[in-house]
Amino acid sequence: MCGIAGVVNWGNSEVLDRMTDIQAHRGPDDAGLWEHLFPDGTYVGLGSRRLAILDLSSSGHMPMTNEDGTIWITYNGEIYNFSELRQELVAKGHTFRSNTDTEVIVHLYEEEGTECVRRLNGMFAFAICDLRSSTLFLARDHFGIKPLYYAHRGRRFAFASEVKGLLELPEIRAELDLEALHQYMTFLWVPDPQTMFRDIYKLPAGHYAVFKDGNLRLVQYWNLTFPPDSADYTYTEAELVEEIRERISCSIRAQMISDVPLGAFLSAGLDSSSIVAIMAQAASEPVRTYTIAFPSNYRIGETTLDDSGVASRTARQFGCDHHEIVVEPKVAELIPKLVWHMDEPTADPAIITAYLVCQEARRTVTVLLSGVGGDELFAGYRKYYAYYWAQVYKRLPGPLRQFFIEPVVLGLPSLRGTSFKGMVRLAKKMVRSASLLPQDAFLMNCTYLDETQKTRLYSSDLRTRLNGKDPWQKHRAYFDHVNHADFLNQMLYLDIKTFMVSLSLTYNDKMSMASSVEVRVPFLNRELAEFVAWNVPPHLKLNGFLRPTTKYIFRKAMQGILPDEVLRQPKAGFGAPVDHWLAYDLREMVDDLLSEDRIQRRGYFQPGAVRQMIEEHRSGRQDWSMQIWQLLTLEIWLETFIAVGNS
């Protein structure tokens, strides 16, 4: 795992060194630079910060080259099928000087050029400079597990694992992209390939890029596909149970390969518990597991904090070396640091718990396995069955809905501090969106501020400058791409292309790298995902109607392996005590950073609307916790990255 950077005709060795050094947290074990000047005056440089995972010797130093020095690579990630590829390449006459997966990519590129990326199974972001053809070749893995940012101006090009690397470039100013701001206020994050920074982009998942003679060409080399809605599925339920169990087990075992200590996240949920159970079967020593808990007073008003006792009992059953991290963080001091590490404003408080777990785990391990991706493959979120509930709701007589049900539901208090908090929020979204087309209803259920609420919140100047831009444009395009599929698969595809890559995978990468920890995600094995997409019928992902079972086939596959209390668990993850923080630790910060005077000077929002939101939340009339967190995160990000006048 590493931090990488590179330039073509942009800056010099000093700039490249700064770009690489600012990402030192991603690779504290080694650093390297390589530069080349072509006869026509074109300058190219590659940089690397290395976190050594495979082959800890100096043979793994990067940037790395082939035998004759004509191909150079800087690389971030892990290739899980590198051993098989290496054997194939040795048989073809290639000579290896290390035991790294990095060198496998170099020789595979020699054999197959840009098509080499189709052979890789893993998580990766890399750049190869080919001196033979004077080209720079960049690639990002199938699901976008590893990040890769870039900027392009004429004959100048630069890339880095993190935006802050690009901000070291001359003539690059950190400027706010207003369209991205609109998307952030809609989703809590900015969908790929756009970023919150004007003229800085992410290479999309499953894409590679070729830069030559000032021209940048992007190519999609892979995409997850689904069968048509009318498809006939050939596997029986019993056969699927066996197949899925075996495929998941194989993926987890493959990702346990490491020359440094490794462990796993463990919440009370199905995904992380399954990973730990299979690791315990395969490991020769107790698996190190890590969960996070907060003091009991933090749980007041919260429904997202897991019962750490479930995780503890699960760890005990599998003989794990379990670490329960009970924390009471100084969150007001922590948030600015994490906003800097995230690069972009990301209004999910789970970034804090992810960081705290990784920070503690780094004392004993360098690699952690995570359950990210299980919900998107097997349908684990409530919003998926909200669609089916809405279909029933729409069959009720219109007057009954309009004059009785909707006023009651929309008039419900937030019920903060009860187990009904999340259901009330979902019910309100459902009645607001029930009259919409299925795609629009799902999009609304994925947002925290609807268009009417944003209109009230935005300043007149921001509304004018946005000029009616549609924040859902990319989402609609993704829906169009799979409009032949069952609607559940359409929802899963949309989340894989947006929510998972732009939020979940992004903060898992950034928060783990902030602690110099590598996080692996076994559910996002390309072959596993393709099998599930094409062979598991929708009703075996989400089974039942009024009380549907999420991840049905996966739960079946883990029967007899996991404890019953885990199999019965609703969705669980590492929650964060947002209400507690807003009421106590962050109250003064909220009043300062979201004061009417400061909001007025920024010019993006109506000061009165922001103050009303804060007062309604504090009085308990409405649950605006996520929206206040969103505004607070944005203001801290603006203070951190955007100079006054650059927005």
JSON list of C-alpha atoms in Angstrom, two decimals, residues 432-552:
[
{"chain": "A", "resi": 432, "resn": "ARG", "atom": "CA", "xyz": [-42.65, 12.29, 0.14]},
{"chain": "A", "resi": 433, "resn": "SER", "atom": "CA", "xyz": [-41.39, 10.15, -2.74]},
{"chain": "A", "resi": 434, "resn": "ALA", "atom": "CA", "xyz": [-44.25, 7.66, -3.16]},
{"chain": "A", "resi": 435, "resn": "SER", "atom": "CA", "xyz": [-45.84, 9.53, -6.07]},
{"chain": "A", "resi": 436, "resn": "LEU", "atom": "CA", "xyz": [-42.57, 9.65, -8.01]},
{"chain": "A", "resi": 437, "resn": "LEU", "atom": "CA", "xyz": [-41.25, 7.21, -10.57]},
{"chain": "A", "resi": 438, "resn": "PRO", "atom": "CA", "xyz": [-39.22, 4.38, -8.97]},
{"chain": "A", "resi": 439, "resn": "GLN", "atom": "CA", "xyz": [-35.86, 5.82, -10.00]},
{"chain": "A", "resi": 440, "resn": "ASP", "atom": "CA", "xyz": [-36.68, 9.30, -8.69]},
{"chain": "A", "resi": 441, "resn": "ALA", "atom": "CA", "xyz": [-38.10, 7.85, -5.47]},
{"chain": "A", "resi": 442, "resn": "PHE", "atom": "CA", "xyz": [-34.92, 5.87, -4.84]},
{"chain": "A", "resi": 443, "resn": "LEU", "atom": "CA", "xyz": [-32.77, 8.93, -5.49]},
{"chain": "A", "resi": 444, "resn": "MET", "atom": "CA", "xyz": [-34.81, 10.95, -3.01]},
{"chain": "A", "resi": 445, "resn": "ASN", "atom": "CA", "xyz": [-34.42, 8.19, -0.43]},
{"chain": "A", "resi": 446, "resn": "CYS", "atom": "CA", "xyz": [-30.64, 8.47, -0.87]},
{"chain": "A", "resi": 447, "resn": "THR", "atom": "CA", "xyz": [-30.55, 12.16, 0.03]},
{"chain": "A", "resi": 448, "resn": "TYR", "atom": "CA", "xyz": [-30.68, 14.17, 3.24]},
{"chain": "A", "resi": 449, "resn": "LEU", "atom": "CA", "xyz": [-31.93, 17.44, 1.72]},
{"chain": "A", "resi": 450, "resn": "ASP", "atom": "CA", "xyz": [-34.59, 17.49, -1.00]},
{"chain": "A", "resi": 451, "resn": "GLU", "atom": "CA", "xyz": [-34.81, 20.20, -3.65]},
{"chain": "A", "resi": 452, "resn": "THR", "atom": "CA", "xyz": [-37.31, 22.30, -1.70]},
{"chain": "A", "resi": 453, "resn": "GLN", "atom": "CA", "xyz": [-35.14, 22.21, 1.42]},
{"chain": "A", "resi": 454, "resn": "LYS", "atom": "CA", "xyz": [-32.04, 23.15, -0.56]},
{"chain": "A", "resi": 455, "resn": "THR", "atom": "CA", "xyz": [-33.88, 26.03, -2.21]},
{"chain": "A", "resi": 456, "resn": "ARG", "atom": "CA", "xyz": [-34.75, 27.41, 1.24]},
{"chain": "A", "resi": 457, "resn": "LEU", "atom": "CA", "xyz": [-31.19, 26.87, 2.42]},
{"chain": "A", "resi": 458, "resn": "TYR", "atom": "CA", "xyz": [-29.26, 28.24, -0.60]},
{"chain": "A", "resi": 459, "resn": "SER", "atom": "CA", "xyz": [-28.55, 31.93, -0.99]},
{"chain": "A", "resi": 460, "resn": "SER", "atom": "CA", "xyz": [-30.08, 33.65, -4.00]},
{"chain": "A", "resi": 461, "resn": "ASP", "atom": "CA", "xyz": [-26.59, 34.08, -5.46]},
{"chain": "A", "resi": 462, "resn": "LEU", "atom": "CA", "xyz": [-25.82, 30.35, -5.23]},
{"chain": "A", "resi": 463, "resn": "ARG", "atom": "CA", "xyz": [-29.17, 29.45, -6.81]},
{"chain": "A", "resi": 464, "resn": "THR", "atom": "CA", "xyz": [-28.42, 31.83, -9.68]},
{"chain": "A", "resi": 465, "resn": "ARG", "atom": "CA", "xyz": [-24.91, 30.46, -10.24]},
{"chain": "A", "resi": 466, "resn": "LEU", "atom": "CA", "xyz": [-26.12, 26.86, -10.20]},
{"chain": "A", "resi": 467, "resn": "ASN", "atom": "CA", "xyz": [-28.69, 27.78, -12.84]},
{"chain": "A", "resi": 468, "resn": "GLY", "atom": "CA", "xyz": [-30.85, 24.70, -12.35]},
{"chain": "A", "resi": 469, "resn": "LYS", "atom": "CA", "xyz": [-28.06, 22.11, -12.53]},
{"chain": "A", "resi": 470, "resn": "ASP", "atom": "CA", "xyz": [-29.24, 18.57, -11.79]},
{"chain": "A", "resi": 471, "resn": "PRO", "atom": "CA", "xyz": [-27.17, 16.93, -9.02]},
{"chain": "A", "resi": 472, "resn": "TRP", "atom": "CA", "xyz": [-28.58, 13.52, -10.03]},
{"chain": "A", "resi": 473, "resn": "GLN", "atom": "CA", "xyz": [-27.39, 13.64, -13.63]},
{"chain": "A", "resi": 474, "resn": "LYS", "atom": "CA", "xyz": [-24.72, 10.95, -13.20]},
{"chain": "A", "resi": 475, "resn": "HIS", "atom": "CA", "xyz": [-27.09, 8.79, -11.18]},
{"chain": "A", "resi": 476, "resn": "ARG", "atom": "CA", "xyz": [-29.72, 8.91, -13.93]},
{"chain": "A", "resi": 477, "resn": "ALA", "atom": "CA", "xyz": [-27.10, 7.86, -16.47]},
{"chain": "A", "resi": 478, "resn": "TYR", "atom": "CA", "xyz": [-26.21, 4.85, -14.34]},
{"chain": "A", "resi": 479, "resn": "PHE", "atom": "CA", "xyz": [-29.88, 3.90, -14.08]},
{"chain": "A", "resi": 480, "resn": "ASP", "atom": "CA", "xyz": [-30.18, 4.11, -17.87]},
{"chain": "A", "resi": 481, "resn": "HIS", "atom": "CA", "xyz": [-27.24, 1.73, -18.23]},
{"chain": "A", "resi": 482, "resn": "VAL", "atom": "CA", "xyz": [-29.07, -1.06, -16.36]},
{"chain": "A", "resi": 483, "resn": "ASN", "atom": "CA", "xyz": [-32.69, -0.25, -17.17]},
{"chain": "A", "resi": 484, "resn": "HIS", "atom": "CA", "xyz": [-33.07, -3.78, -18.57]},
{"chain": "A", "resi": 485, "resn": "ALA", "atom": "CA", "xyz": [-32.45, -5.34, -15.15]},
{"chain": "A", "resi": 486, "resn": "ASP", "atom": "CA", "xyz": [-34.74, -6.02, -12.20]},
{"chain": "A", "resi": 487, "resn": "PHE", "atom": "CA", "xyz": [-35.19, -2.83, -10.20]},
{"chain": "A", "resi": 488, "resn": "LEU", "atom": "CA", "xyz": [-33.41, -4.25, -7.14]},
{"chain": "A", "resi": 489, "resn": "ASN", "atom": "CA", "xyz": [-30.34, -4.89, -9.29]},
{"chain": "A", "resi": 490, "resn": "GLN", "atom": "CA", "xyz": [-30.66, -1.36, -10.67]},
{"chain": "A", "resi": 491, "resn": "MET", "atom": "CA", "xyz": [-30.52, 0.03, -7.13]},
{"chain": "A", "resi": 492, "resn": "LEU", "atom": "CA", "xyz": [-27.53, -2.16, -6.27]},
{"chain": "A", "resi": 493, "resn": "TYR", "atom": "CA", "xyz": [-25.69, -1.05, -9.41]},
{"chain": "A", "resi": 494, "resn": "LEU", "atom": "CA", "xyz": [-26.33, 2.61, -8.67]},
{"chain": "A", "resi": 495, "resn": "ASP", "atom": "CA", "xyz": [-24.95, 2.28, -5.14]},
{"chain": "A", "resi": 496, "resn": "ILE", "atom": "CA", "xyz": [-21.88, 0.38, -6.39]},
{"chain": "A", "resi": 497, "resn": "LYS", "atom": "CA", "xyz": [-21.12, 3.16, -8.89]},
{"chain": "A", "resi": 498, "resn": "THR", "atom": "CA", "xyz": [-21.80, 6.08, -6.54]},
{"chain": "A", "resi": 499, "resn": "PHE", "atom": "CA", "xyz": [-22.36, 5.57, -2.81]},
{"chain": "A", "resi": 500, "resn": "MET", "atom": "CA", "xyz": [-19.88, 2.71, -2.37]},
{"chain": "A", "resi": 501, "resn": "VAL", "atom": "CA", "xyz": [-16.98, 4.13, -4.35]},
{"chain": "A", "resi": 502, "resn": "SER", "atom": "CA", "xyz": [-17.38, 7.83, -3.54]},
{"chain": "A", "resi": 503, "resn": "LEU", "atom": "CA", "xyz": [-18.21, 7.43, 0.15]},
{"chain": "A", "resi": 504, "resn": "SER", "atom": "CA", "xyz": [-17.57, 4.02, 1.74]},
{"chain": "A", "resi": 505, "resn": "LEU", "atom": "CA", "xyz": [-14.41, 3.06, -0.11]},
{"chain": "A", "resi": 506, "resn": "THR", "atom": "CA", "xyz": [-13.06, 6.60, -0.04]},
{"chain": "A", "resi": 507, "resn": "TYR", "atom": "CA", "xyz": [-13.22, 7.06, 3.71]},
{"chain": "A", "resi": 508, "resn": "ASN", "atom": "CA", "xyz": [-11.99, 3.52, 4.33]},
{"chain": "A", "resi": 509, "resn": "ASP", "atom": "CA", "xyz": [-8.92, 4.28, 2.24]},
{"chain": "A", "resi": 510, "resn": "LYS", "atom": "CA", "xyz": [-8.26, 7.75, 3.62]},
{"chain": "A", "resi": 511, "resn": "MET", "atom": "CA", "xyz": [-8.86, 6.92, 7.29]},
{"chain": "A", "resi": 512, "resn": "SER", "atom": "CA", "xyz": [-6.80, 3.73, 7.19]},
{"chain": "A", "resi": 513, "resn": "MET", "atom": "CA", "xyz": [-3.96, 5.43, 5.32]},
{"chain": "A", "resi": 514, "resn": "ALA", "atom": "CA", "xyz": [-4.02, 8.26, 7.87]},
{"chain": "A", "resi": 515, "resn": "SER", "atom": "CA", "xyz": [-2.86, 5.59, 10.32]},
{"chain": "A", "resi": 516, "resn": "SER", "atom": "CA", "xyz": [-0.60, 3.79, 7.80]},
{"chain": "A", "resi": 517, "resn": "VAL", "atom": "CA", "xyz": [-2.91, 0.76, 7.72]},
{"chain": "A", "resi": 518, "resn": "GLU", "atom": "CA", "xyz": [-3.93, -1.19, 4.63]},
{"chain": "A", "resi": 519, "resn": "VAL", "atom": "CA", "xyz": [-7.62, -2.15, 4.43]},
{"chain": "A", "resi": 520, "resn": "ARG", "atom": "CA", "xyz": [-8.69, -5.03, 2.18]},
{"chain": "A", "resi": 521, "resn": "VAL", "atom": "CA", "xyz": [-12.27, -5.71, 1.08]},
{"chain": "A", "resi": 522, "resn": "PRO", "atom": "CA", "xyz": [-12.86, -9.41, 0.23]},
{"chain": "A", "resi": 523, "resn": "PHE", "atom": "CA", "xyz": [-16.48, -8.91, -0.89]},
{"chain": "A", "resi": 524, "resn": "LEU", "atom": "CA", "xyz": [-15.21, -6.78, -3.78]},
{"chain": "A", "resi": 525, "resn": "ASN", "atom": "CA", "xyz": [-13.53, -9.67, -5.53]},
{"chain": "A", "resi": 526, "resn": "ARG", "atom": "CA", "xyz": [-14.35, -9.16, -9.21]},
{"chain": "A", "resi": 527, "resn": "GLU", "atom": "CA", "xyz": [-15.20, -12.82, -9.89]},
{"chain": "A", "resi": 528, "resn": "LEU", "atom": "CA", "xyz": [-17.37, -13.08, -6.76]},
{"chain": "A", "resi": 529, "resn": "ALA", "atom": "CA", "xyz": [-19.29, -9.92, -7.69]},
{"chain": "A", "resi": 530, "resn": "GLU", "atom": "CA", "xyz": [-19.86, -11.11, -11.27]},
{"chain": "A", "resi": 531, "resn": "PHE", "atom": "CA", "xyz": [-21.13, -14.47, -10.05]},
{"chain": "A", "resi": 532, "resn": "VAL", "atom": "CA", "xyz": [-23.60, -12.89, -7.60]},
{"chain": "A", "resi": 533, "resn": "ALA", "atom": "CA", "xyz": [-24.83, -10.36, -10.17]},
{"chain": "A", "resi": 534, "resn": "TRP", "atom": "CA", "xyz": [-25.60, -12.99, -12.81]},
{"chain": "A", "resi": 535, "resn": "ASN", "atom": "CA", "xyz": [-26.62, -16.02, -10.78]},
{"chain": "A", "resi": 536, "resn": "VAL", "atom": "CA", "xyz": [-28.48, -14.88, -7.66]},
{"chain": "A", "resi": 537, "resn": "PRO", "atom": "CA", "xyz": [-32.14, -13.96, -8.36]},
{"chain": "A", "resi": 538, "resn": "PRO", "atom": "CA", "xyz": [-33.29, -10.72, -6.74]},
{"chain": "A", "resi": 539, "resn": "HIS", "atom": "CA", "xyz": [-35.71, -12.55, -4.42]},
{"chain": "A", "resi": 540, "resn": "LEU", "atom": "CA", "xyz": [-32.77, -14.46, -2.93]},
{"chain": "A", "resi": 541, "resn": "LYS", "atom": "CA", "xyz": [-30.98, -11.21, -2.12]},
{"chain": "A", "resi": 542, "resn": "LEU", "atom": "CA", "xyz": [-34.00, -9.47, -0.57]},
{"chain": "A", "resi": 543, "resn": "ASN", "atom": "CA", "xyz": [-36.48, -12.13, 0.51]},
{"chain": "A", "resi": 544, "resn": "GLY", "atom": "CA", "xyz": [-40.02, -11.54, 1.75]},
{"chain": "A", "resi": 545, "resn": "PHE", "atom": "CA", "xyz": [-42.31, -8.55, 1.59]},
{"chain": "A", "resi": 546, "resn": "LEU", "atom": "CA", "xyz": [-43.71, -6.94, 4.72]},
{"chain": "A", "resi": 547, "resn": "ARG", "atom": "CA", "xyz": [-40.72, -8.00, 6.83]},
{"chain": "A", "resi": 548, "resn": "PRO", "atom": "CA", "xyz": [-38.08, -8.73, 4.20]},
{"chain": "A", "resi": 549, "resn": "THR", "atom": "CA", "xyz": [-34.84, -10.52, 5.00]},
{"chain": "A", "resi": 550, "resn": "THR", "atom": "CA", "xyz": [-31.86, -8.60, 3.66]},
{"chain": "A", "resi": 551, "resn": "LYS", "atom": "CA", "xyz": [-28.88, -10.53, 2.27]},
{"chain": "A", "resi": 552, "resn": "TYR", "atom": "CA", "xyz": [-31.03, -13.67, 2.39]}
]
